[in-house]
Structure formats: structure tokens, C-alpha cells
mmCIF file of C-alpha atoms in Angstrom:
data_model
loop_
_atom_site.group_PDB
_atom_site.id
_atom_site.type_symbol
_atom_site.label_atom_id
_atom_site.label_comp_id
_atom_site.label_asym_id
_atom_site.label_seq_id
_atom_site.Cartn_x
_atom_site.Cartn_y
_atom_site.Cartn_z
ATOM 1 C CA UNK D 26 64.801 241.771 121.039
ATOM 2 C CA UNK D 27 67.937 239.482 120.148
ATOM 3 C CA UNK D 28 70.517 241.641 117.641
ATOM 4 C CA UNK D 29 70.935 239.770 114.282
ATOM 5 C CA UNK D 30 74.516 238.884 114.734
ATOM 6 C CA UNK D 31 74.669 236.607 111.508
ATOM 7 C CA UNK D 32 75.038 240.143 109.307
ATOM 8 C CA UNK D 33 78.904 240.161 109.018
ATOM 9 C CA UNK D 34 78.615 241.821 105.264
ATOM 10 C CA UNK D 35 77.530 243.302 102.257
ATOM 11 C CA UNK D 36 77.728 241.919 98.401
ATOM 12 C CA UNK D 37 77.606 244.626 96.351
ATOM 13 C CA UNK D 38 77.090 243.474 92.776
ATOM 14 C CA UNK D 39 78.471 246.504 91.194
ATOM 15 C CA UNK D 40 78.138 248.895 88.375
ATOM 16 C CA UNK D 41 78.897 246.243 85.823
ATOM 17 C CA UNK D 42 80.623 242.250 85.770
ATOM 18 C CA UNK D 43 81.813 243.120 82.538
ATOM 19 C CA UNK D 44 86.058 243.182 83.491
ATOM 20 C CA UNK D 45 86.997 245.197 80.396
ATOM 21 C CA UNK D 46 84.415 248.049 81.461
ATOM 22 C CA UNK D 47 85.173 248.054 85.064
ATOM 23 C CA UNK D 48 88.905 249.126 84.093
ATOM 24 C CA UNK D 49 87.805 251.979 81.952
ATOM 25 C CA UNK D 50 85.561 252.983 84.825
ATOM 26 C CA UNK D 51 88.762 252.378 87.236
ATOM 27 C CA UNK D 52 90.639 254.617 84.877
ATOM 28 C CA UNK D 53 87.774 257.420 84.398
ATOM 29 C CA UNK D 54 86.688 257.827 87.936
ATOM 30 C CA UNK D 55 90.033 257.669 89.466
ATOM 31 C CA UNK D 56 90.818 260.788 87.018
ATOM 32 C CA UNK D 57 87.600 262.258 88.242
ATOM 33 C CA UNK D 58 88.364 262.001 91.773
ATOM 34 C CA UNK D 59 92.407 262.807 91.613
ATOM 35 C CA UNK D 60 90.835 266.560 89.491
ATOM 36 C CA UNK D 61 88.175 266.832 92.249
ATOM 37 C CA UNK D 62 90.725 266.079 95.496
ATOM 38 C CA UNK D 63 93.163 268.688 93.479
ATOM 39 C CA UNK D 64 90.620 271.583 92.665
ATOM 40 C CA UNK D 65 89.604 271.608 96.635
ATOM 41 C CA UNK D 66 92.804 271.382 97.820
ATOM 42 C CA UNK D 67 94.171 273.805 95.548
ATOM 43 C CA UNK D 68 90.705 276.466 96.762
ATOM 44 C CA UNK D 69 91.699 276.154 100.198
ATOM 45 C CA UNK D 70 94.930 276.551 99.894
ATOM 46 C CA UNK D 71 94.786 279.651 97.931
ATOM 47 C CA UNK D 72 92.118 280.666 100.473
ATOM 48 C CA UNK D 73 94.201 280.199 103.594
ATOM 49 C CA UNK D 74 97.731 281.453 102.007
ATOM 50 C CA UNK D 75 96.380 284.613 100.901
ATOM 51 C CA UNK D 76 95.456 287.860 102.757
ATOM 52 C CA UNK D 77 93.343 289.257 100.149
ATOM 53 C CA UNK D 78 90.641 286.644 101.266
ATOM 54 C CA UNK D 79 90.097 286.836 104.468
ATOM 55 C CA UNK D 80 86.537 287.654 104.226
ATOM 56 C CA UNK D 81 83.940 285.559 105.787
ATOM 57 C CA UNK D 82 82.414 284.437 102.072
ATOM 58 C CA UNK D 83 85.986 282.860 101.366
ATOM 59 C CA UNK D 84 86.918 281.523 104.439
ATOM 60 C CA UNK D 85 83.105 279.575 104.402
ATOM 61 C CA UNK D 86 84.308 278.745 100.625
ATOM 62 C CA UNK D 87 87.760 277.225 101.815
ATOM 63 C CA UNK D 88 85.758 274.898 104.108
ATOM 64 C CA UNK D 89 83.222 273.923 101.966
ATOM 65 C CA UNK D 90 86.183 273.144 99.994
ATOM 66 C CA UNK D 91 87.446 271.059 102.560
ATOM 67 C CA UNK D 92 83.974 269.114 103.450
ATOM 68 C CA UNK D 93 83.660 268.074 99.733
ATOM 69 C CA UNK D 94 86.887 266.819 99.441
ATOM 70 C CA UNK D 95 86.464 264.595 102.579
ATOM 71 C CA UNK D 96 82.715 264.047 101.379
ATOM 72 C CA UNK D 97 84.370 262.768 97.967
ATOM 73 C CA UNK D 98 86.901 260.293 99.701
ATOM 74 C CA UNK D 99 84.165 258.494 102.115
ATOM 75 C CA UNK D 100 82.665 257.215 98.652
ATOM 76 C CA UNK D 101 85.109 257.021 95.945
ATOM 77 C CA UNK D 102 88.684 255.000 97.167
ATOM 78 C CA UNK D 103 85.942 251.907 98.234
ATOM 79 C CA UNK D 104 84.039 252.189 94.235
ATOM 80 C CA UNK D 105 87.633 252.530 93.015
ATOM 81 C CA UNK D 106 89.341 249.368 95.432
ATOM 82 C CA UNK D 107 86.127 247.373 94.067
ATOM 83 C CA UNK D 108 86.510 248.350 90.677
ATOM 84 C CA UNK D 109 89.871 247.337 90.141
ATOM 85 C CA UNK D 110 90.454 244.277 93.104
ATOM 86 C CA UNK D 111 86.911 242.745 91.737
ATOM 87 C CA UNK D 112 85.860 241.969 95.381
ATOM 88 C CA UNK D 113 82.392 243.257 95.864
ATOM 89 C CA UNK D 114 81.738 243.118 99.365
ATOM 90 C CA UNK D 115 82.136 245.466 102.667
ATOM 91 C CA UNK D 116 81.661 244.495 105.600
ATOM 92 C CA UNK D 117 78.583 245.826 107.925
ATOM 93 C CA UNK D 118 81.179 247.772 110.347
ATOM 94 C CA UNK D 119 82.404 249.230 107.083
ATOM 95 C CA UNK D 120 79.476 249.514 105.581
ATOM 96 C CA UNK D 121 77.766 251.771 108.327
ATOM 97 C CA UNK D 122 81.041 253.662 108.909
ATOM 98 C CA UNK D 123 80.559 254.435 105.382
ATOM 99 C CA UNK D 124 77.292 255.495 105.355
ATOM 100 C CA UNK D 125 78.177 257.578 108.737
ATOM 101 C CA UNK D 126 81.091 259.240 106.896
ATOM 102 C CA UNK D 127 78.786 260.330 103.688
ATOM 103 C CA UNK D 128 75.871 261.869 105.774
ATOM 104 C CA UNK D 129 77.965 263.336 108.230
ATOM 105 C CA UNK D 130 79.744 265.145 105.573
ATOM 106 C CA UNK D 131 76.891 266.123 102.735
ATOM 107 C CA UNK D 132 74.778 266.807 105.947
ATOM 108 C CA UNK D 133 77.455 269.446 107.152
ATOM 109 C CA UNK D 134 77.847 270.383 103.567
ATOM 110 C CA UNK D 135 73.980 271.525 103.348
ATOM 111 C CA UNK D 136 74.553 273.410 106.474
ATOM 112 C CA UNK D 137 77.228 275.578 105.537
ATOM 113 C CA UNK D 138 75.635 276.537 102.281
ATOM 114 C CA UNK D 139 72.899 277.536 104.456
ATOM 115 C CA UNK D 140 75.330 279.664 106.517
ATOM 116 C CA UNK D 141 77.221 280.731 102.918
ATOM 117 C CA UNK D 142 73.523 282.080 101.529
ATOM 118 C CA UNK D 143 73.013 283.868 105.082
ATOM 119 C CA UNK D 144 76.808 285.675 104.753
ATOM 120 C CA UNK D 145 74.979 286.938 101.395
ATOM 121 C CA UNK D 146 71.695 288.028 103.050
ATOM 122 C CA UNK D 147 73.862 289.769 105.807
ATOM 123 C CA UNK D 148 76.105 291.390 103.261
ATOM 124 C CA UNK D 149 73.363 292.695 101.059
ATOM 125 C CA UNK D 150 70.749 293.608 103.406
ATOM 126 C CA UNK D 151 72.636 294.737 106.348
ATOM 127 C CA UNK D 152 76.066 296.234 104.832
ATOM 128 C CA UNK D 153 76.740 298.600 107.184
ATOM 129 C CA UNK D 154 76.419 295.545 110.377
ATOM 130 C CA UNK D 155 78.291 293.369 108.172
ATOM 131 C CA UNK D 156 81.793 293.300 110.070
ATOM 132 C CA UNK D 157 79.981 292.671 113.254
ATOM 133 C CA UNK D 158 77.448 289.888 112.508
ATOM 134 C CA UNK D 159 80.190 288.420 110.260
ATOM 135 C CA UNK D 160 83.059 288.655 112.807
ATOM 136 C CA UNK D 161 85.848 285.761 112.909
ATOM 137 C CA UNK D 162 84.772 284.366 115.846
ATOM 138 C CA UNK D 163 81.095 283.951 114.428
ATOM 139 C CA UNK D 164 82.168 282.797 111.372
ATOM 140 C CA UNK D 165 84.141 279.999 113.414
ATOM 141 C CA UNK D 166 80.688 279.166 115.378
ATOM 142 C CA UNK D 167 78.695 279.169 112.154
ATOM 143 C CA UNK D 168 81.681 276.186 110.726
ATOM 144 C CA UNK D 169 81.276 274.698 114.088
ATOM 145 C CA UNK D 170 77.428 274.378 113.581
ATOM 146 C CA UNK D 171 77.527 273.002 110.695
ATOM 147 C CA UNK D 172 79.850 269.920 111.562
ATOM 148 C CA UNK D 173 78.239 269.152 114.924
ATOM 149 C CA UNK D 174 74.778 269.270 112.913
ATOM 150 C CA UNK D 175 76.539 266.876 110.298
ATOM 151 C CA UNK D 176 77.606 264.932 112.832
ATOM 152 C CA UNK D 177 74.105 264.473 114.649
ATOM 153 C CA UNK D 178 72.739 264.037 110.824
ATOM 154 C CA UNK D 179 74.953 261.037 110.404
ATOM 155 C CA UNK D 180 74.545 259.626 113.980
ATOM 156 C CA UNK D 181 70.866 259.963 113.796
ATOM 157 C CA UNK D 182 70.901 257.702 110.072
ATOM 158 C CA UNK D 183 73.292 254.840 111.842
ATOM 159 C CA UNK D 184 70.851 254.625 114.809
ATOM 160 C CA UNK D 185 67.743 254.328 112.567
ATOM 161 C CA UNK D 186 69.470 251.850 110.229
ATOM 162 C CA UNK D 187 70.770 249.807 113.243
ATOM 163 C CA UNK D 188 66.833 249.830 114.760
ATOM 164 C CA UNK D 189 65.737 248.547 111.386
ATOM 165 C CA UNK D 190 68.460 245.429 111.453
ATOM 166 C CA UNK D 191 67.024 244.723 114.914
ATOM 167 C CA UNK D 192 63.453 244.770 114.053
ATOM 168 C CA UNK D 193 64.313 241.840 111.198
ATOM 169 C CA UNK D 194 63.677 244.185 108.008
ATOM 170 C CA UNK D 195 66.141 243.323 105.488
ATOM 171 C CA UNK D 196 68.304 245.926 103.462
ATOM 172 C CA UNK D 197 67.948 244.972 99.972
ATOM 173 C CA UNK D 198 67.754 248.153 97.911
ATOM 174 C CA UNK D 199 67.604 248.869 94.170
ATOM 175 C CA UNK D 200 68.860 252.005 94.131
ATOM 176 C CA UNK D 201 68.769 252.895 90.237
ATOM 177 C CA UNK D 202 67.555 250.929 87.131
ATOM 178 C CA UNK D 203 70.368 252.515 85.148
ATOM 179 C CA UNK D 204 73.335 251.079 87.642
ATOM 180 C CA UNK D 205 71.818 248.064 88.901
ATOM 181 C CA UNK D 206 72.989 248.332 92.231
ATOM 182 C CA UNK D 207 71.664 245.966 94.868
ATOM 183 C CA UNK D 208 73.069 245.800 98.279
ATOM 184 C CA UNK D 209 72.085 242.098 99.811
ATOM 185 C CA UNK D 210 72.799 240.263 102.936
ATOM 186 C CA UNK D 211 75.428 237.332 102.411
ATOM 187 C CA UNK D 212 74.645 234.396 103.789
#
């Protein structure tokens, strides 16, 4: 099949055209995101500073810390650059890296708090083999999982988006009545 190479990018229409609303948007989700880059910053580095928690629930809690912090910038600075620069549109190289970045890292997120909820089940049902299932080393594995199968989460969503492009079918999405959000091909 020939690959659509006329897709170069993405209008987004927005939140709102309104310019007085988009800068007290600007102003409220750049607070927003500044509080939530600040709180996980400030969990793992009280986390990784202090000796007192070293177990494996905190050190899991320091890098989901970590995930949704990185999770947080994929989506935000791009909302916030549109908000305030009034261009609307990304680019389809940006566009998928985008959508890479935000599966890849709410896929690894869902992954460690499956691995968070199983350091629970350990420590409650199993107290006395606690120290070994939950050693360092396992704990490291277990964070290791969980970004490789973020990783393959992401990758597999780029390579069935990509297959869709090449098949002809067209990407434009409502994605909520309340936002009115569309995503369209430019001509």
C-alpha cells in the first residue's frame, strides 16, 4: 500500500477561541502543573534523601512519583505553548511522539500500581517472607517491568495508529462534548 505522505500535521481547535479565556486557562493550568511538577519532585526527593524510607512501598512511591511527573509534562507544556502562542497545530512526528510519550508513561504508571498493590498483598499475607520476596534487587526488576511494559504499551498504540493512516481511515475524533476538541487533518 502507498504511505499517505500528504499528513504533515494536526489543527487542534482547542479548548476555547475565546483569547480572554485562554489566558485565564494559561494562568490556571500552568499553576496546576508548576504544584503538580513540585509535589513529585518534592516525594521523591524526600524518598531518596532519607534512610527512614527505604522500604520497598516508598521506594515504588518515589517512582511513581517520578512517572507522573514525566506523565504530566508529555501533555501539559504543548496545552500550555498553545494556550498562550494561539497556534493550534502539531505536527504528525510530534503528534505521535506525543501520544508515544503519554501511553508509555500512564501505561508504566498502571503497572507499578499493580506491583505497589502486590508489595501490600506480600506484606500482609506473607510478613514473615516479606524481606525476601521484597528484596532491592526485586524491587528494581518489578520498576524495570513496569517501564519496559510501558514502553511496549506505547510502541504497540504508534504501530496501530500508523496501520490505520496507511489503510486511508482518517483521525478525526470528538473526544468530549464539554471541550470540543477535534483533531483534523490540514490540508
Amino acid at each position: 500500500m502507498e504511505r499517505m505522505s500528504n499528513v504533515t500535521e494536526f489543527i487542534l481547535l482547542g479548548l476555547t477561541q475565546d483569547p480572554g479565556l485562554q489566558t485565564l486557562l494559561f494562568a490556571v493550568l500552568l499553576i496546576i502543573y508548576l504544584l503538580t511538577l513540585a509535589g513529585n519532585l518534592l516525594v521523591s526527593v524526600t524518598v531518596f534523601t532519607s534512610p527512614a524510607l527505604g522500604s520497598p512501598m516508598y521506594f515504588f512511591l518515589s517512582y511513581l512519583s517520578m512517572i507522573d511527573g514525566f506523565y504530566s509534562s508529555s501533555i501539559a507544556p504543548k496545552l500550555l505553548f498553545d494556550l498562550v502562542s494561539g497556534k493550534n497545530t502539531i505536527s504528525f512526528s510530534g503528534c505521535m511522539t506525543q501520544v508515544f510519550a503519554e501511553h508509555f508513561f500512564a501505561g508504566a504508571e498502571i503497572v507499578l500500581l499493580v506491583v505497589m498493590a502486590y508489595d501490600r498483598y506480600v506484606a500482609i499475607c506473607k510478613p514473615l517472607h516479606y524481606v525476601t520476596v521484597m528484596s532491592r534487587p526485586v524491587c528494581a526488576l518489578l520498576v524495570g517491568t513496569a517501564g519496559a511494559l510501558g514502553f511496549l504499551h506505547g510502541g504497540i498504540q504508534i504501530v496501530f495508529m500508523v496501520q490505520l493512516l496507511d489503510a486511508g481511515c482518517f483521525l478525526c475524533c470528538h473526544f468530549s462534548p464539554l471541550t470540543k476538541l477535534w483533531l483534523c487533518f490540514a490540508p
